mmCIF file of C-alpha atoms in Angstrom:
data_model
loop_
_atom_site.group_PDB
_atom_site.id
_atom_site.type_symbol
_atom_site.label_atom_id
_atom_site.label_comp_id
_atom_site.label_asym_id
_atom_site.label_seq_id
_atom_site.Cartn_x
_atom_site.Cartn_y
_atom_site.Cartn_z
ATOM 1 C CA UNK A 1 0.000 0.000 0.000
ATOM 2 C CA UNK A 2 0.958 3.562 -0.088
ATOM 3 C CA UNK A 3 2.377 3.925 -3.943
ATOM 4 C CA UNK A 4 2.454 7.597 -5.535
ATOM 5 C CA UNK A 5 3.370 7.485 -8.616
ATOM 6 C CA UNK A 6 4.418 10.100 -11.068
ATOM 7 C CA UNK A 7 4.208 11.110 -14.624
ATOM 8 C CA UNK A 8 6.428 11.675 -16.953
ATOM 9 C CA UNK A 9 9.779 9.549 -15.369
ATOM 10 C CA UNK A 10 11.760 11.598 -17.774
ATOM 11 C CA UNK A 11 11.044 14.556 -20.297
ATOM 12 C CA UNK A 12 13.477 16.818 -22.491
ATOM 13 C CA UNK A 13 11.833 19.942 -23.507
ATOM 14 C CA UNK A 14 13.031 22.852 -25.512
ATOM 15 C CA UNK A 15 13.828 26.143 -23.828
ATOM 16 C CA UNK A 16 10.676 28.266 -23.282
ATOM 17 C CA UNK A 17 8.504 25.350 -22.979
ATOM 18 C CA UNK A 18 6.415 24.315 -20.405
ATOM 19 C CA UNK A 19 6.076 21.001 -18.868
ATOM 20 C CA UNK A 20 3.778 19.319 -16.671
ATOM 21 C CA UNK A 21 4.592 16.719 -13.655
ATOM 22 C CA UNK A 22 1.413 15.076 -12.252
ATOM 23 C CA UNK A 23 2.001 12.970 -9.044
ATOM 24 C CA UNK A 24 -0.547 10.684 -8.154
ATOM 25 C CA UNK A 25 -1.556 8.489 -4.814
ATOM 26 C CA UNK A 26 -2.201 5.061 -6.172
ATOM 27 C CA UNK A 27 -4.038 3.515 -3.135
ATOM 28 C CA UNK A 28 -4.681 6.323 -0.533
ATOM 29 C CA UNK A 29 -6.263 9.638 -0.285
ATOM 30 C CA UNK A 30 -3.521 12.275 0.535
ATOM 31 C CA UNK A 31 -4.105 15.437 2.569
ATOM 32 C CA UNK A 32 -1.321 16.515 1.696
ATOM 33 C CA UNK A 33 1.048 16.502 -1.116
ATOM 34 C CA UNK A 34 5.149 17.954 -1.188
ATOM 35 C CA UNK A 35 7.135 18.889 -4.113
ATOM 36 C CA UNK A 36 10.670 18.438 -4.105
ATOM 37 C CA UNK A 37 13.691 19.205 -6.126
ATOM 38 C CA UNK A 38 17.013 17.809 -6.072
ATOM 39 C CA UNK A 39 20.151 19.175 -7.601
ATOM 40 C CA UNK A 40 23.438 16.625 -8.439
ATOM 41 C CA UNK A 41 24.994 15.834 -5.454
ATOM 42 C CA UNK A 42 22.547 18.191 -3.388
ATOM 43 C CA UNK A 43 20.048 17.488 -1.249
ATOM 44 C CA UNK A 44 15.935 17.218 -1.629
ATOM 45 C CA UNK A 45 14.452 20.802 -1.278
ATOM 46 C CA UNK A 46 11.218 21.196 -0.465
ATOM 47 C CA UNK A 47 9.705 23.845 -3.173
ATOM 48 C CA UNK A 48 5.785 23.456 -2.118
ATOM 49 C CA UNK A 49 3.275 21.870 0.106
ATOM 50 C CA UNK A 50 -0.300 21.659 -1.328
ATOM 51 C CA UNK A 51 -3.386 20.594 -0.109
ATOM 52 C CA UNK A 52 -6.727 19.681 -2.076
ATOM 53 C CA UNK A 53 -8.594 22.427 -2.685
ATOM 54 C CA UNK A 54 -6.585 25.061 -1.747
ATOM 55 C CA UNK A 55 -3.854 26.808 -2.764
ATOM 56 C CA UNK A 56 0.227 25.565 -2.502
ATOM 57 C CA UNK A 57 2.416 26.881 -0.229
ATOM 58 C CA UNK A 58 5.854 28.012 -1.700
ATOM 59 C CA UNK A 59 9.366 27.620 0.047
ATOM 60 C CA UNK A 60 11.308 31.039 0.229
ATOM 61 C CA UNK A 61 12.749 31.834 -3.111
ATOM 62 C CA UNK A 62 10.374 29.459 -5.133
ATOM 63 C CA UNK A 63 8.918 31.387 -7.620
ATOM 64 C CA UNK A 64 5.199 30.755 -7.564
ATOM 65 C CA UNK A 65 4.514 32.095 -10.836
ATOM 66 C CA UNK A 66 6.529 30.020 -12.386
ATOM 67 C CA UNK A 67 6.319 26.747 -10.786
ATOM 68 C CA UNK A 68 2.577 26.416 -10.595
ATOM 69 C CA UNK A 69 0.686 23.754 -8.364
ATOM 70 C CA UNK A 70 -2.696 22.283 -8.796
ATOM 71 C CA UNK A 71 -4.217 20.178 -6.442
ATOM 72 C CA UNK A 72 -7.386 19.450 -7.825
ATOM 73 C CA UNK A 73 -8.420 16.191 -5.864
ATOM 74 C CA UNK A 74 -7.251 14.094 -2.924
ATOM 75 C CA UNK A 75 -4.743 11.606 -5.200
ATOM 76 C CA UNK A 76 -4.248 14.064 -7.694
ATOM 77 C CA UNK A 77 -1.479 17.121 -7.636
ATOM 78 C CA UNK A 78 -0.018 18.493 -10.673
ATOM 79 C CA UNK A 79 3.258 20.846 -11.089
ATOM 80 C CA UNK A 80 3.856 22.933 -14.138
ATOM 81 C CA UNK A 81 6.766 24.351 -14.714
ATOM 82 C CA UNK A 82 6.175 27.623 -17.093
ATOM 83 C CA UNK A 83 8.562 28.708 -19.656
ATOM 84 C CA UNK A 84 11.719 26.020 -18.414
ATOM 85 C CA UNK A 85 15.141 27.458 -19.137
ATOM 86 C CA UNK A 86 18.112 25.036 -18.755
ATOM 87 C CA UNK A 87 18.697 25.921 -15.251
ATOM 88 C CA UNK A 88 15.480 24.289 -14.269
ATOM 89 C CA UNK A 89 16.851 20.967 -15.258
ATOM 90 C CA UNK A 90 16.864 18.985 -12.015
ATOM 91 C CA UNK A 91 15.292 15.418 -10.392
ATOM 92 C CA UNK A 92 11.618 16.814 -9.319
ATOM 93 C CA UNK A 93 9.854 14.621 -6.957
ATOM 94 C CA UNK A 94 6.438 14.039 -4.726
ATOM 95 C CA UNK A 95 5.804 13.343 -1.469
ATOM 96 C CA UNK A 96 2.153 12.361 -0.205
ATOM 97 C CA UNK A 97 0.886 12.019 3.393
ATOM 98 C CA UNK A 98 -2.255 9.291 4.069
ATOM 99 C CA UNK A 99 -5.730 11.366 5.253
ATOM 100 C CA UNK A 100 -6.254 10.768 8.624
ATOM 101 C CA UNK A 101 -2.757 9.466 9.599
ATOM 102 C CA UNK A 102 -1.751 10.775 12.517
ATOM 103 C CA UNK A 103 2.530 10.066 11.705
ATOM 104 C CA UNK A 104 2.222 12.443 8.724
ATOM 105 C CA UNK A 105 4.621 9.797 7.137
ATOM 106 C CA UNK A 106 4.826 10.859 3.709
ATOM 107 C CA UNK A 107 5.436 8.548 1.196
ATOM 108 C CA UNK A 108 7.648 9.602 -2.080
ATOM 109 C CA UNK A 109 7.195 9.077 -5.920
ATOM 110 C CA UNK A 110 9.897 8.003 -8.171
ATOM 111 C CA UNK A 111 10.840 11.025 -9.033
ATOM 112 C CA UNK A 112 10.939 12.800 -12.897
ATOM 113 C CA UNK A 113 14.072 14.015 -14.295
ATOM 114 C CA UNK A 114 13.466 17.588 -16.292
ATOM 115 C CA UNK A 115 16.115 18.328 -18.960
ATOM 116 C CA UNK A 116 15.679 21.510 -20.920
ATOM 117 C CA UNK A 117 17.910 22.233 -23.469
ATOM 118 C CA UNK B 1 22.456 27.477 4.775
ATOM 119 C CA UNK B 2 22.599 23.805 4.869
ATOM 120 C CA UNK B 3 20.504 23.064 8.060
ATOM 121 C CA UNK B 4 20.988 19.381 8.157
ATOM 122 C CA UNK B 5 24.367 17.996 6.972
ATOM 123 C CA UNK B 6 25.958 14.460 5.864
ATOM 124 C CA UNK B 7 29.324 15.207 5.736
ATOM 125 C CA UNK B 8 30.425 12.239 4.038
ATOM 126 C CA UNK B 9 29.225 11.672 0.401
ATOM 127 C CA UNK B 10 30.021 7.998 0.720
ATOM 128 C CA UNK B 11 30.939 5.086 2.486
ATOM 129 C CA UNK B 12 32.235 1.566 1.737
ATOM 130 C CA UNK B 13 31.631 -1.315 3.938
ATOM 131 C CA UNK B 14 32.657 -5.254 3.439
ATOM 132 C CA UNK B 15 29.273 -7.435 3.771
ATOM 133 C CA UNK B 16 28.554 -8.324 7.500
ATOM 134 C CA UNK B 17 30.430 -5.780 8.929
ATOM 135 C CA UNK B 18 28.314 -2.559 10.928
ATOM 136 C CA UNK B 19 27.842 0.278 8.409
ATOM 137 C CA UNK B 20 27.682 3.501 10.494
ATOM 138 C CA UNK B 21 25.947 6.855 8.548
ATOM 139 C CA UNK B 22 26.249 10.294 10.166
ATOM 140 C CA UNK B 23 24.146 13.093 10.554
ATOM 141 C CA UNK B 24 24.591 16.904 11.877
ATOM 142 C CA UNK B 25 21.956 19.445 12.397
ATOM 143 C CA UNK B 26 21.806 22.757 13.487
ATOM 144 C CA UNK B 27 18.882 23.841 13.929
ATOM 145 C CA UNK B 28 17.610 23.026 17.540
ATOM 146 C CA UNK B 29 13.211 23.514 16.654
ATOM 147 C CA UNK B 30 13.873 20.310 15.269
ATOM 148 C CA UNK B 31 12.497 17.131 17.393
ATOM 149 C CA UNK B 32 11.778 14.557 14.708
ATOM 150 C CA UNK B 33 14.233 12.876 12.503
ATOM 151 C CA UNK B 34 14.149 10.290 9.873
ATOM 152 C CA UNK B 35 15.971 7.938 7.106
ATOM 153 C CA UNK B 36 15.344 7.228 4.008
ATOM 154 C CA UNK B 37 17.161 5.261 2.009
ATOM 155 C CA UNK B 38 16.687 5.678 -2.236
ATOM 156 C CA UNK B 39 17.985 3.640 -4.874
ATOM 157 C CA UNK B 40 18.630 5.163 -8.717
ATOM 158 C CA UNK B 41 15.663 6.250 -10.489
ATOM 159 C CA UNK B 42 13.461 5.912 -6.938
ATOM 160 C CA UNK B 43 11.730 8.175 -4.605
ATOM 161 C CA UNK B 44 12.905 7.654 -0.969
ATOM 162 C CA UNK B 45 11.466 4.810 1.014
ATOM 163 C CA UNK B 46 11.193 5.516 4.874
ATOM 164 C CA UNK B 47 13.407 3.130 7.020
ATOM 165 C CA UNK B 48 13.500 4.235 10.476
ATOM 166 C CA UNK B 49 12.975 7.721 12.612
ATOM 167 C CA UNK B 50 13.528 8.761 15.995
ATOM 168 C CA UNK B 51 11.810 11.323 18.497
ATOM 169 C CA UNK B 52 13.765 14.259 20.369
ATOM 170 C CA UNK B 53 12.256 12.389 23.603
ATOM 171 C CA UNK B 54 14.426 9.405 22.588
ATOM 172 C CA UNK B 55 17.643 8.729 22.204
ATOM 173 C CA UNK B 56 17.900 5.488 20.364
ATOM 174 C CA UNK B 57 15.280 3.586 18.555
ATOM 175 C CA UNK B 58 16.038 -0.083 16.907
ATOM 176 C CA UNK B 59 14.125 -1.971 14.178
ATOM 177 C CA UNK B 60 15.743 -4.986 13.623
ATOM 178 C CA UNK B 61 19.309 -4.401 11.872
ATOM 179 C CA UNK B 62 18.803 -0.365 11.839
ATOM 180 C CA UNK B 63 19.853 1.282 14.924
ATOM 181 C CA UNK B 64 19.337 5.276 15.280
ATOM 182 C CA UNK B 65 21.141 7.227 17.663
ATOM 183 C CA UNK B 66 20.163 10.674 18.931
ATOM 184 C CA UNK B 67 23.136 12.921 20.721
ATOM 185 C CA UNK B 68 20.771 16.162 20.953
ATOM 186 C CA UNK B 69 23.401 18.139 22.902
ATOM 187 C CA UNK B 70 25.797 17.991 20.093
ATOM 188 C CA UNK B 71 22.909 17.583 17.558
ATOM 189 C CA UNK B 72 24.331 14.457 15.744
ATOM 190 C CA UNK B 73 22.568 11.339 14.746
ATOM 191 C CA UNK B 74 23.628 8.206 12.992
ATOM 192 C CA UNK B 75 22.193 4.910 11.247
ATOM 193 C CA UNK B 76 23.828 1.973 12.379
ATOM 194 C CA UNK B 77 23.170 -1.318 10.177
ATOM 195 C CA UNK B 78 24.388 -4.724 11.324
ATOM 196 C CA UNK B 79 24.897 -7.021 9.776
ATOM 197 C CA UNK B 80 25.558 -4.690 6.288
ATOM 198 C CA UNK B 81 24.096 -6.960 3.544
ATOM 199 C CA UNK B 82 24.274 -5.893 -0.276
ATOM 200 C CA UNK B 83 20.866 -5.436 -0.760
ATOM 201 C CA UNK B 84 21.845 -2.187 1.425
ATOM 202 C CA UNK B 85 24.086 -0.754 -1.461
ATOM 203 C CA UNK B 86 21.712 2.642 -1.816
ATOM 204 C CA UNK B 87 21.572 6.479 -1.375
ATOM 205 C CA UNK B 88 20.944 7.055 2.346
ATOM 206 C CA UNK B 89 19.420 10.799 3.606
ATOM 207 C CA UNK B 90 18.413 12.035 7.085
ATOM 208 C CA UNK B 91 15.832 14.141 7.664
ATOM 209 C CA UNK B 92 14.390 16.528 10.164
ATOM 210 C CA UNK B 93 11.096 18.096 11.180
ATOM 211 C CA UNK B 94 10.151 20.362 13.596
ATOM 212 C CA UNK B 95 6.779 18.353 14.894
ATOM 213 C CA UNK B 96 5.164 21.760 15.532
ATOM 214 C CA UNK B 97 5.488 22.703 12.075
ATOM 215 C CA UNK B 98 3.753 21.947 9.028
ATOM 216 C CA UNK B 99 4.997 18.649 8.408
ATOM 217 C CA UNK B 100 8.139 19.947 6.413
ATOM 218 C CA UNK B 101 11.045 17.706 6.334
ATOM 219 C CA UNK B 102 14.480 19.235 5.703
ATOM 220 C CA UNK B 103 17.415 16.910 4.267
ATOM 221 C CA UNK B 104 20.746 16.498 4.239
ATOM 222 C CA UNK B 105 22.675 15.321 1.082
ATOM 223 C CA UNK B 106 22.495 11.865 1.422
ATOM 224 C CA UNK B 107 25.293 9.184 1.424
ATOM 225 C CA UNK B 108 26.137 6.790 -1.105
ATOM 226 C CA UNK B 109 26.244 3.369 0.924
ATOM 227 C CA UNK B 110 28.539 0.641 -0.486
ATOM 228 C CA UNK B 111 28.669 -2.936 0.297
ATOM 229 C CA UNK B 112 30.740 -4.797 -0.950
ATOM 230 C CA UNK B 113 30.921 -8.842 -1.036
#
């Protein structure tokens, strides 16, 4: 139990272009959902939390405009990154936390890795 | 400013022997601390956390310690098998919070035969 899965694994997209990462809780209803992002050889940085219905809370310095955050229903969350430039190229991954469970454990996709060229 | 640090990017153990992972944190609001361990291409998995009310907390061969006066905490795996061969990170929350874990850079765990 407790799979979140995400979609695409791996996209290359042209500079300019926008791309969209959907992260989905296979098995579970998530309160809550995390987006990450992870450098080479840094760690995972928490960019967002969201939470159905409402509106996605950015990290300092995450630029809301530009990484946008829908979380339209409780196994759905989506994150669009607008107009990608070749330093957005990183490892972008989910986190989900079960409804109701009082740990908060949240449970991590596989992860998509964003090239732009 | 790195909050919560893994000084050592990796680590090479011989199979059977005690693997030992550090972690250092600075940031004394936090009370909650985990591991994950990841392999390539995978999100995280959760292996084992620890409470600030604790100072050690065992799950079969994973051992956490907690020093919270010198804010340092470390994964200890015995026996080290090769199916352990991953990315290990530590975490951190501040349970008061809003669930917001804060990682260090993970360490590449080797074992080898």
């Amino acid at each position: 139990g407790a799979v979140v899965s995400q979609h695409p694994s791996r996209v290359i997209c042209k500079s300019g272009t926008s791309v969209k990462i959907e992260c989905r809780s296979l098995d579970f209803q998530a309160t809550t959902m995390f987006w990450y992002r992870q450098f080479p050889k840094q760690s995972l940085m928490l960019m967002a939390t969201s939470n159905e219905g409402s509106k996605a809370t950015y990290e300092q310095g995450v630029e809301k405009d530009k990484f946008l955050i829908n979380h339209a229903s409780l196994t759905l969350s989506t994150l669009t990154v607008t107009s990608a430039h070749p330093e957005d190229s990183s490892f972008y991954i989910c986190s989900a936390t079960i409804a109701g469970d009082s740990y908060n454990e949240q449970f991590f996709g596989p992860g998509t890795r964003l090239t732009v060229l | 400013d790195q909050q919560v640090k893994q000084n050592s990017p990796s680590l090479s153990v011989q199979e059977g022997r005690i693997s030992i992972l550090n972690c250092d944190y600075t940031n004394s609001m936090f009370d909650y601390f985990l591991w994950y361990k990841k392999y390539p291409a995978e999100g995280p998995t959760f292996l084992i956390s620890i409470s600030s009310i604790k100072d050690k907390n065992e799950d079969g061969r994973f051992t956490v310690f907690l020093n919270k006066s010198a804010k340092h905490l470390s994964l200890h795996i015995v026996p080290s098998q090769p199916g352990d061969s991953a990315v290990y990170f530590c975490a951190a929350s501040a349970i008061q919070g809003a669930q917001k874990l804060v990682f260090g850079q993970g360490t590449r765990l080797t074992i080898n035969p």
